[in-house]
Amino acid sequence: MVISAVYVRPQKLEEAVELMSTDTWRILAGGTDIYPSIGENELKTSFMDLTNVSSLKGITEDQFFWRIGALATWADLLKTKLPPAFDALKQAAREIGSIQIQNRATIVGNICNASPAADGVPPLMILDAGIELTSINGLREVALKDFITGNREIARDKNEIVSCIKVPKIDLGSRSVFKKLGVRKYLVISITMVALKLSIGESGTIKRATLAVGACSAVAKRLLELEYLLEGKTTAEAGDLINDTYLADLTPITDVRATANYRKVATKILIQRSISSFENRNQDG
Ligand SMILES: Cc1cc2nc3c(=O)[nH]c(=O)nc-3n(C[C@H](O)[C@H](O)[C@H](O)COP(=O)(O)OP(=O)(O)OC[C@H]3O[C@@H](n4cnc5c(N)ncnc54)[C@H](O)[C@@H]3O)c2cc1C
């Protein structure tokens, strides 16, 4: 293999940001998307390895937000005590690759790779997550729904580093669930996936529903009309009301893993299973 690339490993975010303004760098975090994508090809890009920047590690909170640092791994997420609304993201974490991948791979890397099948995106969409970008010009924030603009496309300027994912402390007492379908249980790319957050009142009816589907469009999608339909229903009655009209925004493709039609049918079933998983849960949030 010919190696003509430059490799840098800054110690501080300021140093990384300064370097970003001087050249074109490919940011390296856990490398679990980057290394397989390079394979045996010639290394041409210059890499900036962020793994020594300690200020990007960990998951923290203040009065208004939870912050998932750019170097927080799926394993870090699983170790952190978080409100119930993060349950869907934690369930996704448990199904990302294997324990070795979860120990190495970052949540921010999953978002920046912007695969239509990235398991982290729907659970973060139902949390109304925002993406914080740092550059020599300062900080900028973009809603996750606007950050991923297409298949492997993100709204990041070439000199910006994603410094963290911000989750507003709104409605985090509500429970959430994540369901993924693959050809087997582990080490598998999703055929479809659903993340659902429900706030259920004392009367047993749904007060607020937030639902996102991944792997059935270039970018994961919130199904807003379906969310609206679920409100005011009990979980027992809600599942039967779902029909294809509410999935019309999805544009699944046929590929080696499944046909478009199979993806749509499976998505409807995953949504119904997600809703019924809230039955018998004693909650109000
Ligand atoms: C065996 C295996 C199994 C896998 N299973 C799954 C799975 O089940 N579900 C799933 O969704 N994914 C899976 N993946 C993909 C991968 O592990 C995840 O997407 C992971 O979260 C990526 O994180 P990373 O830190 O390794 O990213 P990296 O590979 O380091 O980077 C990924 C991309 O993000 C960019 N990037 C990283 N950090 C930043 C930053 N701070 N600012 C700007 N850009 C940044 C990089 O430049 C690159 O383009 C699997 C991968 C492997 C190898």
mmCIF file of C-alpha atoms and ligand atoms in Angstrom:
data_model
loop_
_atom_site.group_PDB
_atom_site.id
_atom_site.type_symbol
_atom_site.label_atom_id
_atom_site.label_comp_id
_atom_site.label_asym_id
_atom_site.label_seq_id
_atom_site.Cartn_x
_atom_site.Cartn_y
_atom_site.Cartn_z
ATOM 1 C CA MET A 1 0.000 0.000 0.000
ATOM 2 C CA VAL A 2 1.329 3.482 -0.897
ATOM 3 C CA ILE A 3 0.981 5.973 1.950
ATOM 4 C CA SER A 4 1.170 9.617 0.924
ATOM 5 C CA ALA A 5 -1.130 10.977 3.634
ATOM 6 C CA VAL A 6 -0.330 13.226 6.579
ATOM 7 C CA TYR A 7 -1.452 12.235 10.098
ATOM 8 C CA VAL A 8 -1.859 14.670 13.008
ATOM 9 C CA ARG A 9 -3.082 14.079 16.538
ATOM 10 C CA PRO A 10 -3.778 17.397 18.298
ATOM 11 C CA GLN A 11 -3.982 17.548 22.115
ATOM 12 C CA LYS A 12 -6.433 20.415 22.413
ATOM 13 C CA LEU A 13 -9.596 21.516 20.601
ATOM 14 C CA GLU A 14 -8.073 24.973 19.926
ATOM 15 C CA GLU A 15 -5.118 23.296 18.192
ATOM 16 C CA ALA A 16 -7.459 21.082 16.146
ATOM 17 C CA VAL A 17 -9.618 24.043 15.127
ATOM 18 C CA GLU A 18 -6.538 26.058 14.114
ATOM 19 C CA LEU A 19 -5.277 23.166 11.966
ATOM 20 C CA MET A 20 -8.711 22.728 10.377
ATOM 21 C CA SER A 21 -8.528 26.305 9.074
ATOM 22 C CA THR A 22 -5.198 25.698 7.339
ATOM 23 C CA ASP A 23 -5.768 22.552 5.280
ATOM 24 C CA THR A 24 -8.273 19.850 4.256
ATOM 25 C CA TRP A 25 -8.372 17.104 6.871
ATOM 26 C CA ARG A 26 -10.452 13.979 7.264
ATOM 27 C CA ILE A 27 -11.453 13.743 10.905
ATOM 28 C CA LEU A 28 -10.748 10.411 12.551
ATOM 29 C CA ALA A 29 -12.590 9.318 15.711
ATOM 30 C CA GLY A 30 -13.126 5.591 16.366
ATOM 31 C CA GLY A 31 -12.228 4.756 12.747
ATOM 32 C CA THR A 32 -14.861 1.987 12.515
ATOM 33 C CA ASP A 33 -16.434 3.569 9.433
ATOM 34 C CA ILE A 34 -13.246 5.092 8.027
ATOM 35 C CA TYR A 35 -10.916 2.060 8.130
ATOM 36 C CA PRO A 36 -13.306 -0.365 6.374
ATOM 37 C CA SER A 37 -14.017 2.314 3.735
ATOM 38 C CA ILE A 38 -10.287 2.624 2.922
ATOM 39 C CA GLY A 39 -9.667 -1.102 2.669
ATOM 40 C CA GLU A 40 -6.566 -1.779 0.596
ATOM 41 C CA ASN A 41 -6.750 1.551 -1.250
ATOM 42 C CA GLU A 42 -3.940 4.054 -1.313
ATOM 43 C CA LEU A 43 -4.080 6.479 1.594
ATOM 44 C CA LYS A 44 -4.289 9.912 -0.002
ATOM 45 C CA THR A 45 -6.247 11.995 2.476
ATOM 46 C CA SER A 46 -4.638 13.768 5.419
ATOM 47 C CA PHE A 47 -6.099 12.596 8.724
ATOM 48 C CA MET A 48 -6.689 14.502 11.927
ATOM 49 C CA ASP A 49 -7.061 12.042 14.783
ATOM 50 C CA LEU A 50 -9.138 13.664 17.548
ATOM 51 C CA THR A 51 -8.775 10.898 20.111
ATOM 52 C CA ASN A 52 -6.297 12.871 22.307
ATOM 53 C CA VAL A 53 -8.596 15.872 22.720
ATOM 54 C CA SER A 54 -9.895 15.208 26.221
ATOM 55 C CA SER A 55 -12.479 18.038 26.159
ATOM 56 C CA LEU A 56 -14.394 16.086 23.480
ATOM 57 C CA LYS A 57 -14.787 13.002 25.700
ATOM 58 C CA GLY A 58 -17.762 12.006 27.824
ATOM 59 C CA ILE A 59 -21.432 12.848 28.271
ATOM 60 C CA THR A 60 -22.264 15.854 30.462
ATOM 61 C CA GLU A 61 -25.278 17.938 31.445
ATOM 62 C CA ASP A 62 -26.097 21.474 32.469
ATOM 63 C CA GLN A 63 -29.395 23.145 33.321
ATOM 64 C CA PHE A 64 -30.739 23.019 29.754
ATOM 65 C CA PHE A 65 -28.924 20.308 27.777
ATOM 66 C CA TRP A 66 -27.281 16.910 27.755
ATOM 67 C CA ARG A 67 -24.074 17.018 25.711
ATOM 68 C CA ILE A 68 -22.725 13.910 23.988
ATOM 69 C CA GLY A 69 -19.077 14.756 23.302
ATOM 70 C CA ALA A 70 -17.558 14.021 19.902
ATOM 71 C CA LEU A 71 -15.468 11.214 21.416
ATOM 72 C CA ALA A 72 -18.239 9.614 23.509
ATOM 73 C CA THR A 73 -18.511 5.994 22.446
ATOM 74 C CA TRP A 74 -21.571 3.749 22.395
ATOM 75 C CA ALA A 75 -20.091 1.993 25.453
ATOM 76 C CA ASP A 76 -19.781 5.368 27.271
ATOM 77 C CA LEU A 77 -23.459 6.007 26.537
ATOM 78 C CA LEU A 78 -24.459 2.644 28.000
ATOM 79 C CA LYS A 79 -22.482 3.391 31.183
ATOM 80 C CA THR A 80 -24.106 6.808 31.709
ATOM 81 C CA LYS A 81 -27.265 7.208 33.800
ATOM 82 C CA LEU A 82 -29.653 9.066 31.524
ATOM 83 C CA PRO A 83 -33.375 9.963 31.586
ATOM 84 C CA PRO A 84 -35.902 7.437 30.152
ATOM 85 C CA ALA A 85 -36.233 9.272 26.825
ATOM 86 C CA PHE A 86 -32.669 8.065 26.039
ATOM 87 C CA ASP A 87 -33.745 4.400 26.293
ATOM 88 C CA ALA A 88 -34.151 4.127 22.493
ATOM 89 C CA LEU A 89 -30.611 5.441 21.934
ATOM 90 C CA LYS A 90 -29.303 2.970 24.526
ATOM 91 C CA GLN A 91 -31.139 0.089 22.836
ATOM 92 C CA ALA A 92 -29.557 1.139 19.530
ATOM 93 C CA ALA A 93 -26.142 1.251 21.278
ATOM 94 C CA ARG A 94 -26.510 -2.355 22.439
ATOM 95 C CA GLU A 95 -27.105 -3.463 18.834
ATOM 96 C CA ILE A 96 -24.305 -1.479 17.154
ATOM 97 C CA GLY A 97 -21.878 -4.052 15.764
ATOM 98 C CA SER A 98 -20.309 -5.907 18.663
ATOM 99 C CA ILE A 99 -18.885 -5.021 22.095
ATOM 100 C CA GLN A 100 -15.522 -4.257 20.448
ATOM 101 C CA ILE A 101 -17.191 -1.817 18.019
ATOM 102 C CA GLN A 102 -19.242 -0.231 20.827
ATOM 103 C CA ASN A 103 -16.024 0.341 22.824
ATOM 104 C CA ARG A 104 -14.341 2.114 19.928
ATOM 105 C CA ALA A 105 -17.048 3.774 17.802
ATOM 106 C CA THR A 106 -18.437 7.216 18.594
ATOM 107 C CA ILE A 107 -22.029 8.401 18.378
ATOM 108 C CA VAL A 108 -20.892 11.553 16.560
ATOM 109 C CA GLY A 109 -19.006 9.406 14.005
ATOM 110 C CA ASN A 110 -22.233 7.492 13.322
ATOM 111 C CA ILE A 111 -24.070 10.765 12.631
ATOM 112 C CA CYS A 112 -21.258 12.301 10.521
ATOM 113 C CA ASN A 113 -20.930 9.141 8.410
ATOM 114 C CA ALA A 114 -24.595 9.785 7.523
ATOM 115 C CA SER A 115 -25.421 6.311 6.300
ATOM 116 C CA PRO A 116 -29.176 5.894 5.663
ATOM 117 C CA ALA A 117 -28.870 2.837 7.946
ATOM 118 C CA ALA A 118 -27.048 4.624 10.806
ATOM 119 C CA ASP A 119 -28.764 3.274 13.913
ATOM 120 C CA GLY A 120 -28.080 6.389 15.988
ATOM 121 C CA VAL A 121 -30.078 8.794 13.840
ATOM 122 C CA PRO A 122 -33.761 7.892 14.560
ATOM 123 C CA PRO A 123 -33.260 7.706 18.374
ATOM 124 C CA LEU A 124 -31.544 11.123 18.306
ATOM 125 C CA MET A 125 -34.252 12.567 16.025
ATOM 126 C CA ILE A 126 -36.958 11.747 18.578
ATOM 127 C CA LEU A 127 -34.865 13.632 21.169
ATOM 128 C CA ASP A 128 -34.837 16.757 18.939
ATOM 129 C CA ALA A 129 -31.044 16.652 19.038
ATOM 130 C CA GLY A 130 -28.878 19.459 17.736
ATOM 131 C CA ILE A 131 -25.339 19.297 16.359
ATOM 132 C CA GLU A 132 -22.722 21.722 17.685
ATOM 133 C CA LEU A 133 -19.940 22.620 15.258
ATOM 134 C CA THR A 134 -16.723 24.375 16.246
ATOM 135 C CA SER A 135 -14.428 26.279 13.904
ATOM 136 C CA ILE A 136 -12.008 29.177 13.974
ATOM 137 C CA ASN A 137 -15.103 31.392 13.610
ATOM 138 C CA GLY A 138 -16.665 30.088 16.835
ATOM 139 C CA LEU A 139 -19.645 27.823 17.563
ATOM 140 C CA ARG A 140 -22.615 27.044 15.316
ATOM 141 C CA GLU A 141 -25.589 24.794 15.979
ATOM 142 C CA VAL A 142 -27.760 22.913 13.478
ATOM 143 C CA ALA A 143 -30.794 20.719 14.182
ATOM 144 C CA LEU A 144 -29.990 17.063 13.439
ATOM 145 C CA LYS A 145 -32.864 16.951 10.921
ATOM 146 C CA ASP A 146 -31.078 19.702 8.933
ATOM 147 C CA PHE A 147 -27.537 18.411 9.527
ATOM 148 C CA ILE A 148 -27.872 15.191 7.520
ATOM 149 C CA THR A 149 -28.798 16.395 4.057
ATOM 150 C CA GLY A 150 -28.580 13.153 2.045
ATOM 151 C CA ASN A 151 -27.004 9.723 1.744
ATOM 152 C CA ARG A 152 -23.534 10.348 3.323
ATOM 153 C CA GLU A 153 -24.001 14.104 3.074
ATOM 154 C CA ILE A 154 -23.842 16.492 6.009
ATOM 155 C CA ALA A 155 -24.100 20.251 6.419
ATOM 156 C CA ARG A 156 -20.545 20.684 7.739
ATOM 157 C CA ASP A 157 -18.138 23.282 6.396
ATOM 158 C CA LYS A 158 -14.692 21.932 5.628
ATOM 159 C CA ASN A 159 -13.087 23.799 8.554
ATOM 160 C CA GLU A 160 -15.654 22.671 11.154
ATOM 161 C CA ILE A 161 -15.415 19.934 13.774
ATOM 162 C CA VAL A 162 -18.548 18.492 15.341
ATOM 163 C CA SER A 163 -17.848 19.136 19.007
ATOM 164 C CA CYS A 164 -20.957 17.544 20.508
ATOM 165 C CA ILE A 165 -24.562 16.451 20.104
ATOM 166 C CA LYS A 166 -26.906 18.550 22.254
ATOM 167 C CA VAL A 167 -30.152 17.127 23.600
ATOM 168 C CA PRO A 168 -32.544 19.702 25.088
ATOM 169 C CA LYS A 169 -33.947 18.844 28.511
ATOM 170 C CA ILE A 170 -37.530 18.766 27.258
ATOM 171 C CA ASP A 171 -39.875 15.795 27.673
ATOM 172 C CA LEU A 172 -36.995 13.535 28.773
ATOM 173 C CA GLY A 173 -39.180 11.794 31.400
ATOM 174 C CA SER A 174 -41.101 10.041 28.606
ATOM 175 C CA ARG A 175 -40.029 6.524 27.753
ATOM 176 C CA SER A 176 -38.726 5.540 24.353
ATOM 177 C CA VAL A 177 -38.082 2.351 22.434
ATOM 178 C CA PHE A 178 -35.897 1.325 19.460
ATOM 179 C CA LYS A 179 -36.586 -1.629 17.194
ATOM 180 C CA LYS A 180 -34.282 -2.729 14.405
ATOM 181 C CA LEU A 181 -34.781 -5.434 11.820
ATOM 182 C CA GLY A 182 -31.793 -7.138 10.218
ATOM 183 C CA VAL A 183 -31.168 -10.523 8.659
ATOM 184 C CA ARG A 184 -29.862 -11.639 12.062
ATOM 185 C CA LYS A 185 -29.821 -10.181 15.562
ATOM 186 C CA TYR A 186 -26.259 -8.816 15.850
ATOM 187 C CA LEU A 187 -23.495 -7.487 13.582
ATOM 188 C CA VAL A 188 -25.979 -6.548 10.935
ATOM 189 C CA ILE A 189 -26.981 -3.538 8.867
ATOM 190 C CA SER A 190 -30.589 -2.489 9.462
ATOM 191 C CA ILE A 191 -33.241 -3.308 6.871
ATOM 192 C CA THR A 192 -35.485 -0.904 8.713
ATOM 193 C CA MET A 193 -35.563 0.627 12.194
ATOM 194 C CA VAL A 194 -38.019 2.562 14.323
ATOM 195 C CA ALA A 195 -37.508 4.877 17.304
ATOM 196 C CA LEU A 196 -40.609 5.882 19.263
ATOM 197 C CA LYS A 197 -41.070 8.139 22.297
ATOM 198 C CA LEU A 198 -44.464 8.224 23.988
ATOM 199 C CA SER A 199 -45.778 10.366 26.772
ATOM 200 C CA ILE A 200 -48.805 8.593 28.252
ATOM 201 C CA GLY A 201 -51.257 10.300 30.600
ATOM 202 C CA GLU A 202 -52.934 8.849 33.667
ATOM 203 C CA SER A 203 -56.032 8.070 31.600
ATOM 204 C CA GLY A 204 -53.862 5.716 29.522
ATOM 205 C CA THR A 205 -54.036 7.829 26.386
ATOM 206 C CA ILE A 206 -51.019 9.046 24.453
ATOM 207 C CA LYS A 207 -50.358 12.718 25.214
ATOM 208 C CA ARG A 208 -47.445 13.096 22.811
ATOM 209 C CA ALA A 209 -45.801 10.786 20.299
ATOM 210 C CA THR A 210 -42.462 11.265 18.537
ATOM 211 C CA LEU A 211 -41.517 8.684 15.919
ATOM 212 C CA ALA A 212 -38.664 8.329 13.421
ATOM 213 C CA VAL A 213 -37.883 5.628 10.854
ATOM 214 C CA GLY A 214 -34.420 4.857 9.465
ATOM 215 C CA ALA A 215 -33.115 2.845 6.473
ATOM 216 C CA CYS A 216 -36.290 3.581 4.479
ATOM 217 C CA SER A 217 -35.184 6.881 2.925
ATOM 218 C CA ALA A 218 -31.861 8.573 2.186
ATOM 219 C CA VAL A 219 -32.141 10.332 5.550
ATOM 220 C CA ALA A 220 -34.128 8.985 8.518
ATOM 221 C CA LYS A 221 -37.552 10.602 8.779
ATOM 222 C CA ARG A 222 -39.956 11.727 11.477
ATOM 223 C CA LEU A 223 -43.511 10.646 10.535
ATOM 224 C CA LEU A 224 -45.353 13.730 11.743
ATOM 225 C CA GLU A 225 -48.866 12.766 10.580
ATOM 226 C CA LEU A 226 -48.569 9.425 12.313
ATOM 227 C CA GLU A 227 -47.345 11.137 15.491
ATOM 228 C CA TYR A 228 -50.442 13.327 15.348
ATOM 229 C CA LEU A 229 -52.711 10.301 14.751
ATOM 230 C CA LEU A 230 -51.390 8.533 17.861
ATOM 231 C CA GLU A 231 -52.147 11.427 20.184
ATOM 232 C CA GLY A 232 -55.309 10.924 22.239
ATOM 233 C CA LYS A 233 -55.411 7.142 21.535
ATOM 234 C CA THR A 234 -54.618 4.332 23.906
ATOM 235 C CA THR A 235 -51.656 2.149 22.974
ATOM 236 C CA ALA A 236 -54.105 -0.763 22.578
ATOM 237 C CA GLU A 237 -56.099 1.017 19.874
ATOM 238 C CA ALA A 238 -53.265 2.971 18.202
ATOM 239 C CA GLY A 239 -51.549 0.040 16.464
ATOM 240 C CA ASP A 240 -54.639 -0.917 14.432
ATOM 241 C CA LEU A 241 -55.014 2.598 13.020
ATOM 242 C CA ILE A 242 -51.703 2.573 11.153
ATOM 243 C CA ASN A 243 -51.996 2.174 7.410
ATOM 244 C CA ASP A 244 -49.783 2.872 4.403
ATOM 245 C CA THR A 245 -50.996 6.463 4.107
ATOM 246 C CA TYR A 246 -49.001 7.312 7.220
ATOM 247 C CA LEU A 247 -45.853 5.736 5.726
ATOM 248 C CA ALA A 248 -46.154 7.665 2.438
ATOM 249 C CA ASP A 249 -43.137 9.881 3.241
ATOM 250 C CA LEU A 250 -40.866 6.812 3.271
ATOM 251 C CA THR A 251 -39.032 5.987 0.032
ATOM 252 C CA PRO A 252 -37.433 2.592 0.692
ATOM 253 C CA ILE A 253 -35.188 1.035 -1.945
ATOM 254 C CA THR A 254 -34.771 -2.532 -3.107
ATOM 255 C CA ASP A 255 -31.250 -3.807 -2.469
ATOM 256 C CA VAL A 256 -29.392 -6.969 -1.456
ATOM 257 C CA ARG A 257 -30.944 -6.882 2.002
ATOM 258 C CA ALA A 258 -34.656 -6.483 1.145
ATOM 259 C CA THR A 259 -37.183 -5.268 -1.382
ATOM 260 C CA ALA A 260 -38.776 -1.854 -1.023
ATOM 261 C CA ASN A 261 -42.151 -3.462 -0.349
ATOM 262 C CA TYR A 262 -40.738 -5.775 2.330
ATOM 263 C CA ARG A 263 -39.170 -2.738 4.035
ATOM 264 C CA LYS A 264 -42.529 -0.934 4.115
ATOM 265 C CA VAL A 265 -44.448 -3.935 5.473
ATOM 266 C CA ALA A 266 -41.744 -4.596 8.073
ATOM 267 C CA THR A 267 -41.713 -0.943 9.132
ATOM 268 C CA LYS A 268 -45.455 -0.991 9.814
ATOM 269 C CA ILE A 269 -45.013 -4.104 11.964
ATOM 270 C CA LEU A 270 -42.048 -2.585 13.842
ATOM 271 C CA ILE A 271 -44.129 0.529 14.579
ATOM 272 C CA GLN A 272 -47.011 -1.616 15.877
ATOM 273 C CA ARG A 273 -44.604 -3.639 18.030
ATOM 274 C CA SER A 274 -43.000 -0.458 19.316
ATOM 275 C CA ILE A 275 -46.389 0.911 20.388
ATOM 276 C CA SER A 276 -47.510 -2.316 22.015
ATOM 277 C CA SER A 277 -44.237 -2.499 23.967
ATOM 278 C CA PHE A 278 -45.588 0.449 25.997
ATOM 279 C CA GLU A 279 -48.635 -1.538 27.136
ATOM 280 C CA ASN A 280 -48.535 -2.468 30.811
ATOM 281 C CA ARG A 281 -45.814 0.084 31.420
ATOM 282 C CA ASN A 282 -46.787 2.210 34.357
ATOM 283 C CA GLN A 283 -45.736 5.632 33.202
ATOM 284 C CA ASP A 284 -46.715 9.224 32.964
ATOM 285 C CA GLY A 285 -44.266 11.568 31.337
HETATM 286 C C1 LIG B 1 -18.092 -4.580 12.247
HETATM 287 C C2 LIG B 1 -18.886 -3.290 12.227
HETATM 288 C C3 LIG B 1 -20.202 -3.308 12.639
HETATM 289 C C4 LIG B 1 -20.948 -2.132 12.616
HETATM 290 N N1 LIG B 1 -22.260 -2.167 13.026
HETATM 291 C C5 LIG B 1 -23.010 -1.054 12.972
HETATM 292 C C6 LIG B 1 -24.388 -1.111 13.356
HETATM 293 O O1 LIG B 1 -24.920 -2.137 13.784
HETATM 294 N N2 LIG B 1 -25.101 0.048 13.247
HETATM 295 C C7 LIG B 1 -24.552 1.226 12.803
HETATM 296 O O2 LIG B 1 -25.261 2.234 12.729
HETATM 297 N N3 LIG B 1 -23.247 1.295 12.457
HETATM 298 C C8 LIG B 1 -22.472 0.202 12.524
HETATM 299 N N4 LIG B 1 -21.145 0.252 12.147
HETATM 300 C C9 LIG B 1 -20.594 1.519 11.680
HETATM 301 C C10 LIG B 1 -19.801 2.335 12.747
HETATM 302 O O3 LIG B 1 -19.299 1.521 13.777
HETATM 303 C C11 LIG B 1 -20.619 3.474 13.383
HETATM 304 O O4 LIG B 1 -21.170 4.318 12.396
HETATM 305 C C12 LIG B 1 -19.765 4.289 14.364
HETATM 306 O O5 LIG B 1 -20.601 4.909 15.325
HETATM 307 C C13 LIG B 1 -18.857 5.314 13.694
HETATM 308 O O6 LIG B 1 -18.074 5.986 14.700
HETATM 309 P P1 LIG B 1 -16.486 6.134 14.591
HETATM 310 O O7 LIG B 1 -16.063 6.931 15.780
HETATM 311 O O8 LIG B 1 -15.817 4.834 14.410
HETATM 312 O O9 LIG B 1 -16.388 7.018 13.259
HETATM 313 P P2 LIG B 1 -15.148 7.215 12.261
HETATM 314 O O10 LIG B 1 -14.981 6.019 11.405
HETATM 315 O O11 LIG B 1 -13.952 7.701 13.002
HETATM 316 O O12 LIG B 1 -15.740 8.440 11.405
HETATM 317 C C14 LIG B 1 -16.925 8.298 10.663
HETATM 318 C C15 LIG B 1 -17.169 9.595 9.862
HETATM 319 O O13 LIG B 1 -17.476 10.669 10.738
HETATM 320 C C16 LIG B 1 -16.534 11.730 10.579
HETATM 321 N N5 LIG B 1 -16.310 12.290 11.915
HETATM 322 C C17 LIG B 1 -16.051 11.578 13.051
HETATM 323 N N6 LIG B 1 -15.985 12.422 14.107
HETATM 324 C C18 LIG B 1 -16.195 13.675 13.623
HETATM 325 C C19 LIG B 1 -16.254 14.965 14.218
HETATM 326 N N7 LIG B 1 -16.078 15.151 15.539
HETATM 327 N N8 LIG B 1 -16.510 16.045 13.436
HETATM 328 C C20 LIG B 1 -16.709 15.879 12.098
HETATM 329 N N9 LIG B 1 -16.680 14.675 11.471
HETATM 330 C C21 LIG B 1 -16.423 13.595 12.224
HETATM 331 C C22 LIG B 1 -15.298 11.093 9.958
HETATM 332 O O14 LIG B 1 -14.510 12.015 9.245
HETATM 333 C C23 LIG B 1 -15.952 10.040 9.050
HETATM 334 O O15 LIG B 1 -16.398 10.649 7.872
HETATM 335 C C24 LIG B 1 -20.360 -0.909 12.168
HETATM 336 C C25 LIG B 1 -19.023 -0.897 11.774
HETATM 337 C C26 LIG B 1 -18.274 -2.076 11.795
HETATM 338 C C27 LIG B 1 -16.840 -2.036 11.354
#
